[in-house]
Amino acid sequence: MSTICAISTAPGVGGIAVIRVSGTDAFALCDKIFHAHREGHTIQSQKAYTLQYGTIENERGETVDNVVIAVFRAPHSFTGEDTVEISCHGSIYIQQQILQLLIQNGCELAKPGEFTQRAFLNGKMDLSQAEAVADLIASTSAGQHRLAMSQMRGGFSRELKILREKLLHITSLMELELDFADHEELEFADRHELKEIAAQIEQTMSKLIHSFKAGNAIKNGIPVAIVGETNAGKSTLLNALLNEEKAIVSDIHGTTRDIIEDTVSIQGQIFRFIDTAGIRDTHDTIEVMGIERSFHALDQAQIILWVIDSTNALEQITNLSPRILPRCQEKELIVVFNKSDLPSVVHSDIAGLPENTHTISISAKQHEGLNQLQTMLIEATHLPQISQADIIITNARHYEALTSALHAIQRVEEGLSSGLSGDFISQDLRECIYHLSDIMGEVTTDEVLGNIFRNFCIGK
Ligand SMILES: Nc1nc2c(ncn2[C@@H]2O[C@H](COP(=O)(O)OP(=O)(O)OP(=O)(O)O)[C@@H](O)[C@H]2O)c(=O)[nH]1
Ligand SMILES: [Mg+2]
């Protein structure tokens, strides 16, 4: 395989940058531009997992930089190939010069994710673990980090392997039976036992599929729609929660006309706050379109913050209850009485709201009551406490494959119950195994692989 190189540290200027070179010729290629500090030393003769000091020189013999070389020998490296890591100074100019010299001497520039792709192809990790590497790099919250770490360590892969072994066991029994189809009295596979194993498999799969909701919420953030009448202070609240002047705030009714959203981490959990156009009767065509979007955002969200101007609370509740409450039945609704800094007659047990509605009084403008609101938000997520040992699905590709596998195993169970002939059952079993293997990347097409790794950053 060709030898590839890339800058593995973040783009821009840092104190130090790392350039990674991986492939059969990594040592020989790097030796062409490296001059060891100690006479007679080379990278090719350098022991694995040691560091060596020296200089990188260009074709005119000028020093580009003083560097430290780390050597990893195949198969004991991240990619499974011979790998060199050049630590140079952080200047973008230096990094580009070294990269250019490597390419001039025969290296190829790595494509995004190519190092991880090679690790996968060389059997250092399965596909779901490789995908976790990308998640780990992208993680910005404690929750995301914990999930990626657990997936990278292979907990999910182990679970899949166990499932697959059980399936293979049933399949081989079923197929053995088919081989002796002439002897009808033969039944190697005890149907009762098979049903039990299939039920166990179905249960484990359902659990994994179920975990996707939590996994997805942790990875992509829990959607929270901020809705209410115009001028209630929705955009002011969005800005306060994000701690940033993201949305325009004004005392003109109908200021926000489109969806404005952003994510923020609260106590290690990512929330995606969606500010919406204030709901009112209007003849303004654009505003009407904006209000339609408000309801769409409400329908998509998991938590609803209904912002009410406390100085006008009763009227707002009466006006909007028929339009908001029916849409919140499956969701967590928090009624936020805003503008608590102004005199008002509102009480949190105000009439007109269903019993057990969560209410809170805040001043978005003065940032009063925000901590309590954040705590309420965390409670409203109902996310289970997740440890690194838990197996949670976070990836839509895995979710789809598992769902297909689940349908196949359900067909197997039905087939077993209704006494369906063995060859049909074993066909469904094979399909189930196929989908599990797909998650681990054992039957995945090059096109799908290409897509997965394209989303990585270069240098990883
Ligand atoms: N006194 C007081 N004024 C507030 C508070 N929150 C918002 N306001 C004011 O209320 C007005 C409307 O605020 P916005 O945040 O633009 O209201 P909105 O709900 O986004 O309004 P639309 O975008 O028109 O639907 C502005 O003048 C804000 O400064 C608050 O807690 N106290
Ligand atoms: Mg607004």
CSV table of N, CA and C and ligand atoms in Angstrom, one decimal, residues 226-239 247-258 275-280 287 307 309 311 337-342 362-368, ligand 1:
chain,number,residue,atom,x,y,z
A,226,ILE,N,-38.6,26.8,21.9
A,226,ILE,CA,-39.0,28.0,22.7
A,226,ILE,C,-40.2,28.6,22.0
A,227,VAL,N,-41.4,28.5,22.5
A,227,VAL,CA,-42.6,29.0,21.8
A,227,VAL,C,-43.3,30.0,22.7
A,228,GLY,N,-44.3,30.7,22.1
A,228,GLY,CA,-45.1,31.6,22.9
A,228,GLY,C,-45.6,32.8,22.0
A,229,GLU,N,-46.3,33.7,22.7
A,229,GLU,CA,-46.7,34.9,21.9
A,229,GLU,C,-45.6,35.8,21.6
A,230,THR,N,-45.9,36.8,20.6
A,230,THR,CA,-44.8,37.8,20.3
A,230,THR,C,-44.5,38.6,21.5
A,231,ASN,N,-43.3,39.0,21.6
A,231,ASN,CA,-42.8,39.9,22.7
A,231,ASN,C,-42.8,39.2,24.1
A,232,ALA,N,-43.0,37.9,24.2
A,232,ALA,CA,-43.0,37.3,25.5
A,232,ALA,C,-41.6,37.2,26.0
A,233,GLY,N,-40.6,37.3,25.1
A,233,GLY,CA,-39.2,37.3,25.6
A,233,GLY,C,-38.5,36.0,25.2
A,234,LYS,N,-38.9,35.3,24.1
A,234,LYS,CA,-38.4,34.0,23.7
A,234,LYS,C,-36.9,34.2,23.2
A,235,SER,N,-36.7,35.2,22.4
A,235,SER,CA,-35.4,35.4,21.9
A,235,SER,C,-34.4,35.9,23.0
A,236,THR,N,-34.9,36.7,23.9
A,236,THR,CA,-34.1,37.1,25.1
A,236,THR,C,-33.7,35.8,25.9
A,237,LEU,N,-34.7,34.9,26.0
A,237,LEU,CA,-34.4,33.7,26.7
A,237,LEU,C,-33.3,32.8,26.0
A,238,LEU,N,-33.5,32.7,24.7
A,238,LEU,CA,-32.5,32.0,23.9
A,238,LEU,C,-31.1,32.5,24.1
A,239,ASN,N,-31.0,33.8,24.0
A,239,ASN,CA,-29.7,34.5,24.2
A,239,ASN,C,-29.1,34.2,25.6
A,247,ALA,N,-29.9,36.0,18.8
A,247,ALA,CA,-31.2,36.4,18.1
A,247,ALA,C,-31.4,37.9,18.4
A,248,ILE,N,-32.1,38.5,17.4
A,248,ILE,CA,-32.4,40.0,17.6
A,248,ILE,C,-33.6,40.1,18.6
A,249,VAL,N,-33.4,41.0,19.5
A,249,VAL,CA,-34.4,41.2,20.5
A,249,VAL,C,-34.9,42.6,20.3
A,250,SER,N,-36.2,42.8,20.3
A,250,SER,CA,-36.8,44.2,20.3
A,250,SER,C,-38.2,44.2,20.8
A,251,ASP,N,-38.7,45.4,21.1
A,251,ASP,CA,-40.0,45.4,21.7
A,251,ASP,C,-41.1,45.5,20.6
A,252,ILE,N,-40.7,45.3,19.3
A,252,ILE,CA,-41.6,45.3,18.2
A,252,ILE,C,-42.2,43.8,18.2
A,253,HIS,N,-43.5,43.7,18.1
A,253,HIS,CA,-44.1,42.4,18.1
A,253,HIS,C,-43.8,41.8,16.7
A,254,GLY,N,-43.4,40.5,16.7
A,254,GLY,CA,-43.1,39.8,15.5
A,254,GLY,C,-41.7,40.0,15.0
A,255,THR,N,-40.7,40.2,15.9
A,255,THR,CA,-39.3,40.5,15.6
A,255,THR,C,-38.8,39.2,14.9
A,256,THR,N,-38.9,38.1,15.6
A,256,THR,CA,-38.4,36.8,15.0
A,256,THR,C,-39.4,36.2,14.0
A,257,ARG,N,-38.9,35.9,12.8
A,257,ARG,CA,-39.8,35.4,11.8
A,257,ARG,C,-39.4,34.0,11.3
A,258,ASP,N,-38.2,33.6,11.8
A,258,ASP,CA,-37.7,32.3,11.3
A,258,ASP,C,-37.2,31.5,12.5
A,275,ASP,N,-35.4,28.8,18.9
A,275,ASP,CA,-36.2,30.0,19.1
A,275,ASP,C,-37.1,30.1,17.8
A,276,THR,N,-38.4,30.5,18.1
A,276,THR,CA,-39.4,30.5,17.0
A,276,THR,C,-40.1,31.9,16.9
A,277,ALA,N,-40.8,32.0,15.8
A,277,ALA,CA,-41.6,33.2,15.6
A,277,ALA,C,-42.7,33.2,16.6
A,278,GLY,N,-43.0,34.4,17.2
A,278,GLY,CA,-44.1,34.5,18.2
A,278,GLY,C,-45.5,34.2,17.5
A,279,ILE,N,-46.3,33.5,18.3
A,279,ILE,CA,-47.6,33.1,17.7
A,279,ILE,C,-48.6,34.2,17.9
A,280,ARG,N,-49.2,34.7,16.8
A,280,ARG,CA,-50.3,35.7,16.9
A,280,ARG,C,-51.1,35.6,15.6
A,287,GLU,N,-44.8,36.4,8.1
A,287,GLU,CA,-44.9,36.1,9.5
A,287,GLU,C,-45.8,34.8,9.6
A,307,VAL,N,-43.0,30.3,26.7
A,307,VAL,CA,-42.7,31.6,27.4
A,307,VAL,C,-43.9,32.5,27.4
A,309,ASP,N,-45.5,36.2,28.9
A,309,ASP,CA,-45.2,37.5,29.6
A,309,ASP,C,-46.0,37.6,30.8
A,311,THR,N,-46.8,39.8,32.8
A,311,THR,CA,-47.6,41.0,33.0
A,311,THR,C,-49.0,40.8,32.2
A,337,PHE,N,-42.8,31.7,33.1
A,337,PHE,CA,-43.4,33.0,33.3
A,337,PHE,C,-42.2,34.0,33.3
A,338,ASN,N,-42.1,34.8,32.2
A,338,ASN,CA,-41.0,35.7,32.0
A,338,ASN,C,-41.3,37.1,32.5
A,339,LYS,N,-40.3,37.9,32.6
A,339,LYS,CA,-40.4,39.3,33.0
A,339,LYS,C,-40.8,39.4,34.5
A,340,SER,N,-40.2,38.5,35.3
A,340,SER,CA,-40.5,38.5,36.8
A,340,SER,C,-40.0,39.8,37.4
A,341,ASP,N,-39.2,40.5,36.7
A,341,ASP,CA,-38.7,41.8,37.3
A,341,ASP,C,-39.8,42.9,37.2
A,342,LEU,N,-40.8,42.7,36.4
A,342,LEU,CA,-41.9,43.7,36.3
A,342,LEU,C,-43.0,43.3,37.3
A,362,ILE,N,-39.1,33.5,35.8
A,362,ILE,CA,-37.8,34.0,35.5
A,362,ILE,C,-37.8,35.4,35.0
A,363,SER,N,-36.6,36.0,34.9
A,363,SER,CA,-36.4,37.2,34.2
A,363,SER,C,-35.3,37.0,33.2
A,364,ALA,N,-35.7,36.7,31.9
A,364,ALA,CA,-34.7,36.4,30.9
A,364,ALA,C,-33.7,37.6,30.8
A,365,LYS,N,-34.3,38.8,30.9
A,365,LYS,CA,-33.5,40.0,30.6
A,365,LYS,C,-32.4,40.1,31.7
A,366,GLN,N,-32.8,39.9,33.0
A,366,GLN,CA,-31.9,40.1,34.1
A,366,GLN,C,-31.2,38.8,34.5
A,367,HIS,N,-31.4,37.7,33.7
A,367,HIS,CA,-30.7,36.4,34.0
A,367,HIS,C,-31.1,35.9,35.3
A,368,GLU,N,-32.3,36.1,35.8
A,368,GLU,CA,-32.8,35.6,37.1
A,368,GLU,C,-33.6,34.3,36.9
B,1,LIG,N1,-38.5,43.7,31.8
B,1,LIG,C1,-38.2,42.6,31.0
B,1,LIG,N2,-38.2,42.7,29.7
B,1,LIG,C2,-38.0,41.6,29.0
B,1,LIG,C3,-37.6,40.4,29.6
B,1,LIG,N3,-37.4,39.5,28.6
B,1,LIG,C4,-37.6,40.2,27.4
B,1,LIG,N4,-37.9,41.5,27.6
B,1,LIG,C5,-38.2,42.5,26.6
B,1,LIG,O1,-39.3,42.1,25.9
B,1,LIG,C6,-39.2,42.6,24.5
B,1,LIG,C7,-39.4,41.4,23.6
B,1,LIG,O2,-38.3,40.5,23.7
B,1,LIG,P1,-38.0,39.4,22.7
B,1,LIG,O3,-37.0,38.5,23.3
B,1,LIG,O4,-37.6,40.0,21.4
B,1,LIG,O5,-39.4,38.7,22.5
B,1,LIG,P2,-39.8,37.5,21.6
B,1,LIG,O6,-40.7,36.6,22.3
B,1,LIG,O7,-38.6,36.9,20.9
B,1,LIG,O8,-40.7,38.3,20.5
B,1,LIG,P3,-41.0,37.9,18.9
B,1,LIG,O9,-39.7,37.6,18.3
B,1,LIG,O10,-41.6,39.2,18.4
B,1,LIG,O11,-41.9,36.8,18.9
B,1,LIG,C8,-37.8,43.2,24.4
B,1,LIG,O12,-38.0,44.6,24.6
B,1,LIG,C9,-37.1,42.6,25.6
B,1,LIG,O13,-36.1,43.5,26.1
B,1,LIG,C10,-37.6,40.4,31.0
B,1,LIG,O14,-37.3,39.3,31.6
B,1,LIG,N5,-37.9,41.5,31.7
